[in-house]
Short mmCIF file of C-alpha atoms and ligand atoms in Angstrom, two decimals:
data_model
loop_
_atom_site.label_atom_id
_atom_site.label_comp_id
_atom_site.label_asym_id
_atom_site.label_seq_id
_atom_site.Cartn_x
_atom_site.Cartn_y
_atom_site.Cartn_z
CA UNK A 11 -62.11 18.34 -62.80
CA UNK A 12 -65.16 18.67 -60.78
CA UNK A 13 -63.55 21.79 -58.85
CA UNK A 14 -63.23 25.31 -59.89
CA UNK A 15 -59.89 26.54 -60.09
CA UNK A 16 -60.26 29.27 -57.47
CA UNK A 17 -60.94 26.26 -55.14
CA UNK A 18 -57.75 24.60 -55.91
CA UNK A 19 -55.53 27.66 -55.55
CA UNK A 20 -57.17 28.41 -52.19
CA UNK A 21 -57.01 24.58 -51.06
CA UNK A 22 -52.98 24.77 -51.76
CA UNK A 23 -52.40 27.99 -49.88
CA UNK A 24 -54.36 26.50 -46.54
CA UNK A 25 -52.46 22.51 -47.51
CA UNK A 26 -49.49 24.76 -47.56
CA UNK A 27 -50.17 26.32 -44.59
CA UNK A 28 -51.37 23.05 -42.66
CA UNK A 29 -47.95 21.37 -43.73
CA UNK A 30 -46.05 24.22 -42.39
CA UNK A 31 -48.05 24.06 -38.67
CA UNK A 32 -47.77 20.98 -38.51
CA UNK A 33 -44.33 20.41 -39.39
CA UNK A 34 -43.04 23.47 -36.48
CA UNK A 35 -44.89 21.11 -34.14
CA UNK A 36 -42.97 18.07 -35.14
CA UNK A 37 -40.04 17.16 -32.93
CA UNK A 38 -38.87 13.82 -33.71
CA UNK A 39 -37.09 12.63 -36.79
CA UNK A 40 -39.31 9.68 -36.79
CA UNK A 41 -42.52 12.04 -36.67
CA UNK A 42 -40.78 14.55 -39.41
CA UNK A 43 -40.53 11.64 -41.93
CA UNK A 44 -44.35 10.47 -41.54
CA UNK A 45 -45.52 13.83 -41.78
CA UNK A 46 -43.28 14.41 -44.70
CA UNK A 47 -44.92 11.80 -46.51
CA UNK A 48 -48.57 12.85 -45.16
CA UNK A 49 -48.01 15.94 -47.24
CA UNK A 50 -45.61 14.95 -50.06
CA UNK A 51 -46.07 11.39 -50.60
CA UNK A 52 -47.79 9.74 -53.33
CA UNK A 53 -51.23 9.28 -51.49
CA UNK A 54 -51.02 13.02 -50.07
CA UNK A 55 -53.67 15.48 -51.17
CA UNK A 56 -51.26 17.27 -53.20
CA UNK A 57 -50.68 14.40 -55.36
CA UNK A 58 -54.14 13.78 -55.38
CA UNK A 59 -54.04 17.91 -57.24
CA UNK A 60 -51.49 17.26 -59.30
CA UNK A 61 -52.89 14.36 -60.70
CA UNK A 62 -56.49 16.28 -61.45
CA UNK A 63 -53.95 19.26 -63.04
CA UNK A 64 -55.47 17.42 -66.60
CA UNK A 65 -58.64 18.03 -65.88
CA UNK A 66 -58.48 21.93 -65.07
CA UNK A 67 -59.61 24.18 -68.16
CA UNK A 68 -56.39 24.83 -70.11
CA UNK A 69 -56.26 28.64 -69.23
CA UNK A 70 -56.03 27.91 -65.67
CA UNK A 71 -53.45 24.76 -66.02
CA UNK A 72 -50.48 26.88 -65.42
CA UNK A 73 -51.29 28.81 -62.66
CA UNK A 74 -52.86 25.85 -61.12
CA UNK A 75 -49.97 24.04 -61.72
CA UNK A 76 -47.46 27.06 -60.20
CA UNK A 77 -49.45 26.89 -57.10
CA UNK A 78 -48.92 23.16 -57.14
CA UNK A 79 -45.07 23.98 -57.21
CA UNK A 80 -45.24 26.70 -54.75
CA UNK A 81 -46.70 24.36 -52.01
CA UNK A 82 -44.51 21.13 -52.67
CA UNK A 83 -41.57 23.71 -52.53
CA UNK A 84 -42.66 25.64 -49.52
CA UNK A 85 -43.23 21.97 -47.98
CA UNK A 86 -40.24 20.68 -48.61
CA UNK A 87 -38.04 23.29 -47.52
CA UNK A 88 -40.08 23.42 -44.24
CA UNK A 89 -39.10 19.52 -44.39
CA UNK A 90 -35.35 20.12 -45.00
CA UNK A 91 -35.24 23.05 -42.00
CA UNK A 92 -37.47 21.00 -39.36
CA UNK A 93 -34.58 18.05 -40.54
CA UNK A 94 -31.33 20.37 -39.92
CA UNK A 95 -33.02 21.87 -36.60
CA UNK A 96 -34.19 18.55 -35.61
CA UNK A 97 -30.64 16.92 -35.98
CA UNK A 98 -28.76 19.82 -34.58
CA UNK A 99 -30.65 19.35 -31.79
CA UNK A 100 -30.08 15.59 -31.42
CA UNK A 101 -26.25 16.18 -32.40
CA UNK A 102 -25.95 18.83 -29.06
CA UNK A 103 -28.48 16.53 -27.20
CA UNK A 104 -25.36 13.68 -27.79
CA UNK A 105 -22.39 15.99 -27.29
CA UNK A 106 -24.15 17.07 -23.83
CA UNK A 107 -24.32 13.52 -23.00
CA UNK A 108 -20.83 12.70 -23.77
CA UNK A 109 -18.97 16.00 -22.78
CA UNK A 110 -15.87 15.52 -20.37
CA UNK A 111 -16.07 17.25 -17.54
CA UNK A 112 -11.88 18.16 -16.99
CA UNK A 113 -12.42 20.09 -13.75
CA UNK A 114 -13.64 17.33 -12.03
CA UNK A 115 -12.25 16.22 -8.66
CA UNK A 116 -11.72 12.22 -9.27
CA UNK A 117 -9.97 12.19 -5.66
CA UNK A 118 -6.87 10.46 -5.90
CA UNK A 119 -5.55 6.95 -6.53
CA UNK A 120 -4.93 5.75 -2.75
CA UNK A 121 -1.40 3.94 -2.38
CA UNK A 122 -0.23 1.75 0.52
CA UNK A 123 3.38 1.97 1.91
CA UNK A 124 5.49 -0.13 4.05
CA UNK A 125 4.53 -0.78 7.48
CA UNK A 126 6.46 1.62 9.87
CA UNK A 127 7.97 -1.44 11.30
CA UNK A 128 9.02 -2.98 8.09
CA UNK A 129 10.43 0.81 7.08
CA UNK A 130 12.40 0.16 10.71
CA UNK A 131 13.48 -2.62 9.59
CA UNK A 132 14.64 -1.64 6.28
CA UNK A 133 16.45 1.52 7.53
CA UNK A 134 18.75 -0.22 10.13
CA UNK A 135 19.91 -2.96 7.88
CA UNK A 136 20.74 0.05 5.45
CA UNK A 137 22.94 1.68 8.47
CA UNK A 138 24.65 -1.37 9.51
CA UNK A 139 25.30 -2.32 5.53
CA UNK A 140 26.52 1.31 5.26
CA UNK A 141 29.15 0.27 8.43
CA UNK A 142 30.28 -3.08 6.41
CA UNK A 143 27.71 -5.26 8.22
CA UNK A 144 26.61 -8.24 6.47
CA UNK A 145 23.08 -9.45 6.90
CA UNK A 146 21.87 -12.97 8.60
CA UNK A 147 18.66 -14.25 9.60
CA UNK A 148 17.81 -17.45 11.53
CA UNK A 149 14.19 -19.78 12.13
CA UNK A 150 11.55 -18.30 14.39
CA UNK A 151 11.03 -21.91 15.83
CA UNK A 152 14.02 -22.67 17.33
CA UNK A 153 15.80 -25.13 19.64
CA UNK A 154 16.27 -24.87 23.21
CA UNK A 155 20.16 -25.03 22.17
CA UNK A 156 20.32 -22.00 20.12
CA UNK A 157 17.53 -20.14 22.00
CA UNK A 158 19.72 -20.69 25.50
CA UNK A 159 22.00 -23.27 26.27
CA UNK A 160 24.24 -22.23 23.30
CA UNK A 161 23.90 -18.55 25.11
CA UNK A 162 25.46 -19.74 28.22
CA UNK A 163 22.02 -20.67 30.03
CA UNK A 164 21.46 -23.79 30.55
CA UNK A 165 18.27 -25.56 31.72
CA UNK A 166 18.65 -24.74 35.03
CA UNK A 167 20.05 -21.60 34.77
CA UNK A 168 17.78 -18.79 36.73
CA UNK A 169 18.13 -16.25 34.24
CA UNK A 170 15.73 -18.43 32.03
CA UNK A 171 13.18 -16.36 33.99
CA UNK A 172 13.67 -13.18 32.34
CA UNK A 173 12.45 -14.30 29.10
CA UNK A 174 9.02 -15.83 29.22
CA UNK A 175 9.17 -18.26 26.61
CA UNK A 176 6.54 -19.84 24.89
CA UNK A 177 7.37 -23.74 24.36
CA UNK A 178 5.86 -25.87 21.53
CA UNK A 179 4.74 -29.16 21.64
CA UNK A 180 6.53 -31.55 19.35
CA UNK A 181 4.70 -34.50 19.24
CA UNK A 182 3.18 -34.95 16.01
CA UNK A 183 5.96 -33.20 14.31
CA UNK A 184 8.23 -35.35 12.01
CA UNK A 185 11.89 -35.62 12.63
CA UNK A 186 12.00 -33.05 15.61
CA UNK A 187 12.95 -36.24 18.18
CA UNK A 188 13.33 -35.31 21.43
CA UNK A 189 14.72 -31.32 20.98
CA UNK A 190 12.83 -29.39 23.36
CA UNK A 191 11.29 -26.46 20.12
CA UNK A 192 10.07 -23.11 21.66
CA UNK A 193 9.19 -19.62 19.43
CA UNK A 194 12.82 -17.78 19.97
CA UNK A 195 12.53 -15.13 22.53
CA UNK A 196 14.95 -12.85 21.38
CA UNK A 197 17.36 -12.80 17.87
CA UNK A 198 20.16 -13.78 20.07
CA UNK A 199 20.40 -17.54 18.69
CA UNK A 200 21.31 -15.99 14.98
CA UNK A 201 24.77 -15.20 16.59
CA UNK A 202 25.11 -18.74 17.42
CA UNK A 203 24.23 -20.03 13.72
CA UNK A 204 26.28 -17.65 12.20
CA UNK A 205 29.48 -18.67 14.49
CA UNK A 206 28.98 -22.20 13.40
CA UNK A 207 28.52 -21.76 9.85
CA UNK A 208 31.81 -19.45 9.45
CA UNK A 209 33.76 -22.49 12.31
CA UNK A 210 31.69 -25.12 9.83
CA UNK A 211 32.63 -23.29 6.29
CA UNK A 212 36.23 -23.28 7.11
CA UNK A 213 36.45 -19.53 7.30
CA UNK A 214 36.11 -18.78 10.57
CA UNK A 215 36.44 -14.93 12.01
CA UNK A 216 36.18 -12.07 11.58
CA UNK A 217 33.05 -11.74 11.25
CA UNK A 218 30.58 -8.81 11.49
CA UNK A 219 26.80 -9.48 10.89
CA UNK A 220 23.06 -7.91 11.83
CA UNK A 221 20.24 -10.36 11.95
CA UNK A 222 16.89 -8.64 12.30
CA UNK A 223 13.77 -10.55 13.19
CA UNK A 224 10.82 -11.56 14.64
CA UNK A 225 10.62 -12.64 18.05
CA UNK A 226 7.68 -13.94 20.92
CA UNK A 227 7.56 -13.67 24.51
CA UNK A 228 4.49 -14.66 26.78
CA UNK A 229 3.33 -11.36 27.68
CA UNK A 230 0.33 -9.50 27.88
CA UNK A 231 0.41 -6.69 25.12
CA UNK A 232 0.54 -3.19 27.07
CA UNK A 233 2.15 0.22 25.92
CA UNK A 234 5.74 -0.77 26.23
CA UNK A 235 5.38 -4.24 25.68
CA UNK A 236 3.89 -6.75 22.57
CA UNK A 237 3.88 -10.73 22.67
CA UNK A 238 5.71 -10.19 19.28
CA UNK A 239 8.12 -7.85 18.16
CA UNK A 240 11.51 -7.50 16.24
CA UNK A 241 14.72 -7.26 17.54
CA UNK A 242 18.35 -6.92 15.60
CA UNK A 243 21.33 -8.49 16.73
CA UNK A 244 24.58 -6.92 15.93
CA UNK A 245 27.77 -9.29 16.10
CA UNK A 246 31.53 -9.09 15.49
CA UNK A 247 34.04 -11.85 16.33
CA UNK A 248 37.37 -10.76 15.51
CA UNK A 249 40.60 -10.54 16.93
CA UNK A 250 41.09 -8.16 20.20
CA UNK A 251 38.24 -6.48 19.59
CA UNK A 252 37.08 -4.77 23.23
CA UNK A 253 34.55 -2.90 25.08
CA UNK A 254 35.62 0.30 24.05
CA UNK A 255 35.09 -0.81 19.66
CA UNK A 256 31.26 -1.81 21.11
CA UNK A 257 30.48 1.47 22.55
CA UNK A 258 32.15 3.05 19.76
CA UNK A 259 30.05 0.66 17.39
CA UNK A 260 26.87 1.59 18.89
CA UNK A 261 27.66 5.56 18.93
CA UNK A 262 27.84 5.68 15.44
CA UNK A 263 24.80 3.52 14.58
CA UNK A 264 23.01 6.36 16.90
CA UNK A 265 24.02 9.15 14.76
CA UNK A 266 24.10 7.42 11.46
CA UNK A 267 20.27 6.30 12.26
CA UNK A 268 18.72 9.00 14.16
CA UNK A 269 21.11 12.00 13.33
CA UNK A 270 23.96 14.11 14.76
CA UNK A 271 21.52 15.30 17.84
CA UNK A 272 20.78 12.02 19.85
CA UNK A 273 23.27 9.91 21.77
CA UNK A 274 23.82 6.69 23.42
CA UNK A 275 25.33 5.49 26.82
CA UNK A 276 25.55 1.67 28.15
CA UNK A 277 24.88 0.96 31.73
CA UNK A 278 25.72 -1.73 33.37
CA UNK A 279 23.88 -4.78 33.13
CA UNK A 280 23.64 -8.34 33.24
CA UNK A 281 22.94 -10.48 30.21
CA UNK A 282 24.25 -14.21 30.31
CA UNK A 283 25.67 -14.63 26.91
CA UNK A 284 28.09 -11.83 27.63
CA UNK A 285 30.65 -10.53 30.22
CA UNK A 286 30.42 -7.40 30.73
CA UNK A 287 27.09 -6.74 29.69
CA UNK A 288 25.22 -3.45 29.98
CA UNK A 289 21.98 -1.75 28.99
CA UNK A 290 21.87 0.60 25.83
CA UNK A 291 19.84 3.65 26.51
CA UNK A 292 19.59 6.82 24.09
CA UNK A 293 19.03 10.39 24.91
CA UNK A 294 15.57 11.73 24.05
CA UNK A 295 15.03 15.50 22.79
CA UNK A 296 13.57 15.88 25.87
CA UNK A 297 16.52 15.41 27.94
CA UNK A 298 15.65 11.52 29.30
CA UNK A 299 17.07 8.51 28.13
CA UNK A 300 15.20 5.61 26.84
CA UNK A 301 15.99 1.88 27.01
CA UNK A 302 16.92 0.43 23.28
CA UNK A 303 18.21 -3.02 24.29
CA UNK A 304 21.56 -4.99 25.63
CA UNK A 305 24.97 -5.78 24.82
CA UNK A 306 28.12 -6.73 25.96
CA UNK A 307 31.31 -9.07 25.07
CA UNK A 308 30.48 -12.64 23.97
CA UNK A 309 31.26 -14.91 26.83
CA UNK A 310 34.37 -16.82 26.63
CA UNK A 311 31.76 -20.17 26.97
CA UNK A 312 29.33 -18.84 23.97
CA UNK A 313 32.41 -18.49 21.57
CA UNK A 314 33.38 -22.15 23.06
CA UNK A 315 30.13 -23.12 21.96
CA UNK A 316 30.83 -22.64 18.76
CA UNK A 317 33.93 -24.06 18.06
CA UNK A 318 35.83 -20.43 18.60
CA UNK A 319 39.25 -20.68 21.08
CA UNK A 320 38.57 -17.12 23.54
CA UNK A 321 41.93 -17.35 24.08
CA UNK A 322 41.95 -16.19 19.99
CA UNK A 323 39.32 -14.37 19.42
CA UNK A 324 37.20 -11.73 21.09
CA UNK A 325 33.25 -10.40 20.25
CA UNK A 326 30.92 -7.86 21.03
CA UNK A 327 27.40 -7.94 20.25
CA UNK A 328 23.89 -6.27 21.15
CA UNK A 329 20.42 -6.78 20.53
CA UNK A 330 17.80 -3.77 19.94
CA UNK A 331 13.93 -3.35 20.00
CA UNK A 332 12.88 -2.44 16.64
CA UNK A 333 9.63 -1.65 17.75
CA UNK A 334 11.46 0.24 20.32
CA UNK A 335 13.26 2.59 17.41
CA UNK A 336 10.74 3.13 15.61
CA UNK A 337 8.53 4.69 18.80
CA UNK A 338 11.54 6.70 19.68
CA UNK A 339 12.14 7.86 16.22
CA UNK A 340 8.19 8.56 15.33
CA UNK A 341 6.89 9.81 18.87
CA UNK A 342 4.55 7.03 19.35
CA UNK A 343 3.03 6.47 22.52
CA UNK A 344 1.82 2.92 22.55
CA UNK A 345 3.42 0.28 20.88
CA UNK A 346 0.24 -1.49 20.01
CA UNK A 347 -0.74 1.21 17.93
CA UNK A 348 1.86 -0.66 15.50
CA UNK A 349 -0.46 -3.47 15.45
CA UNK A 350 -3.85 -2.75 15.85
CA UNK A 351 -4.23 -1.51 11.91
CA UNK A 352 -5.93 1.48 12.46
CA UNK A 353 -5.76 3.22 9.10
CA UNK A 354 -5.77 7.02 10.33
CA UNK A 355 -1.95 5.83 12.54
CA UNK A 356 -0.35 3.90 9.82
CA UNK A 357 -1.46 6.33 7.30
CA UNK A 358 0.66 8.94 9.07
CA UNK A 359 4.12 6.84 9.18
N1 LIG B 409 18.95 -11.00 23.73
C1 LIG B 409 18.77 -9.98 24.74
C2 LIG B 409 17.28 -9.80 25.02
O1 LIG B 409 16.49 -10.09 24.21
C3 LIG B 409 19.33 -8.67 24.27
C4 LIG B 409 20.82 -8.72 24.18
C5 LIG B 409 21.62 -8.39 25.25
C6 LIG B 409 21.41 -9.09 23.00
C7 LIG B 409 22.98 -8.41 25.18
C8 LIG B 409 22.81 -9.11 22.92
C9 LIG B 409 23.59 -8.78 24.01
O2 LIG B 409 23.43 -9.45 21.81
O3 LIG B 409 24.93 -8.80 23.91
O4 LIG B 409 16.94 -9.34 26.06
#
């Protein structure tokens, strides 16, 4: 070996001491294993020693050679701790990134509900099923028959003026003929369908039915009126049933669907499907009454209509503004809030 051996030992304390700057400065895995090999591999200087160990003098060879083992050791632990701090830090570096955060605000899933008229809806047929009402339902296009001359009114008839009716056109539809087909202006024509059917199905009277629905009239949409709202018709047929069982009727769908503190009173009115008619108001926590709808006794020539002898049976029968209950019940002002969708109303009903 052309070096001294003094040379040798002080190369491997300064190779040592290289390896172990450099490897503090590392701070990649990647890095950590090329450096690794820089200083241990088989082309590293320190092989390079190792392999000239033969040619030191013999007296030297062993403390040449413990010096050689000193470095690679001192090396390779600085190696093994760069690799643990190295991979701690990658393992907290991955944690960090993945950590759940439990206290965090998410908001809420948003759910929809009913619409306030549908909930109307819902609640009265509940009341009336709750009084041992069945529930019937009838088309939204409808015949002039049902929709009025059935009622008493027939084509003539000047009380055709208080519903402004929007007509359809039948030509082009098949199999309508010559029936005059209008959108129904009021849930009245149910009562007619359901008299046939129970004259048609053999069973006749009693009977005692609500038929909620949809109905159209040809007005402009202001704050007590829309073009389309919902009415329910309330109908019994039975024997000697009088004017007194209506009021009664109504009295106790009043406190059964708005509670013991509101109740109704009928005016007199005129309606031309029934005889005597009146106007159903209900008291307001305020102290005034509001208009709810109409009702009255079936006239003799309705039940005739339908196949029913007056002379045998009786009826009594109103229609109500569901729109109209629900604005009582829910304070609302305008009834085309109900209909304009504005998220911050419907959210609140
Ligand atoms: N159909 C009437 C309307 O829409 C309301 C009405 C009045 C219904 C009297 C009835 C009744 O059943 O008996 O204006």
């Amino acid at each position: 070996m052309s070096e001294g051996h003094d040379e040798i030992l002080e190369e491997l304390v300064g190779l040592a001491a290289d390896g172990l700057d450099e490897l503090a400065a590392v701070d990649d895995l990647g890095d950590l294993g090329a450096a690794a090999s820089r200083f241990l591999g088989k082309h590293s200087r320190l092989s390079q020693l190792k392999a000239g160990l033969r040619d030191v003098a013999a007296e030297h060879r062993a403390t040449v050679g413990e010096a050689l083992n000193l470095a690679r050791t001192q090396i390779e632990s600085a190696v093994e701790d760069r690799r643990a701090e190295l991979g701690e830090v990658a393992t907290r570096t991955r944690l960090d990134a993945e950590r759940l955060d439990l206290t965090e605000e998410l908001g809420r899933d948003r759910h929809g509900h009913l619409h306030v008229i549908t909930q109307t809806w819902e609640q009265l047929e509940d009341v009336f099923v709750g009084m041992g009402f069945t529930v019937a339902d009838g088309p939204e296009v409808e015949t002039d028959w049902f929709n009025f001359e059935a009622l008493n009114l027939p084509p003539s008839h000047p009380a055709r003026s208080l519903w402004d009716t929007l007509y359809l056109d039948p030509d082009g539809l098949a199999g309508v003929g010559e029936e005059q087909l209008l959108l129904r202006t009021h849930t009245s024509p149910v009562q007619i369908r359901t008299m046939l059917d129970a004259v048609r199905t053999g069973g006749g009277p009693p009977i005692h039915v609500v038929c909620p629905g949809r109905v159209y009239r040809r007005d402009t949409a202001d704050a007590t009126h829309l073009p389309v709202f919902h009415q329910i018709e309330m109908l019994v047929v039975d024997r000697d049933v009088s004017m007194a069982d209506l009021a009664g009727t109504i009295e106790a769908f009043t406190k059964a669907y708005f509670g013991g503190d509101l109740t109704s009173r009928l005016r007199p009115s005129y309606f031309p499907f029934t005889e005597p008619s009146a106007e159903v108001d209900i008291s307001q926590p305020d102290g005034s009454w509001l208009e709810v709808g109409g009702c009255g006794m079936v006239h003799p020539n309705v039940l005739r209509a339908c196949g029913l002898d007056p002379e045998e049976w009786s009826g009594f029968a109103f229609g109500f503004g569901i729109d109209r209950l629900a604005k009582i019940r829910h304070g609302v002002e305008d009834l085309r809030d109900f209909v304009t969708n504005d998220i911050r109303f419907l959210e609140q009903l």
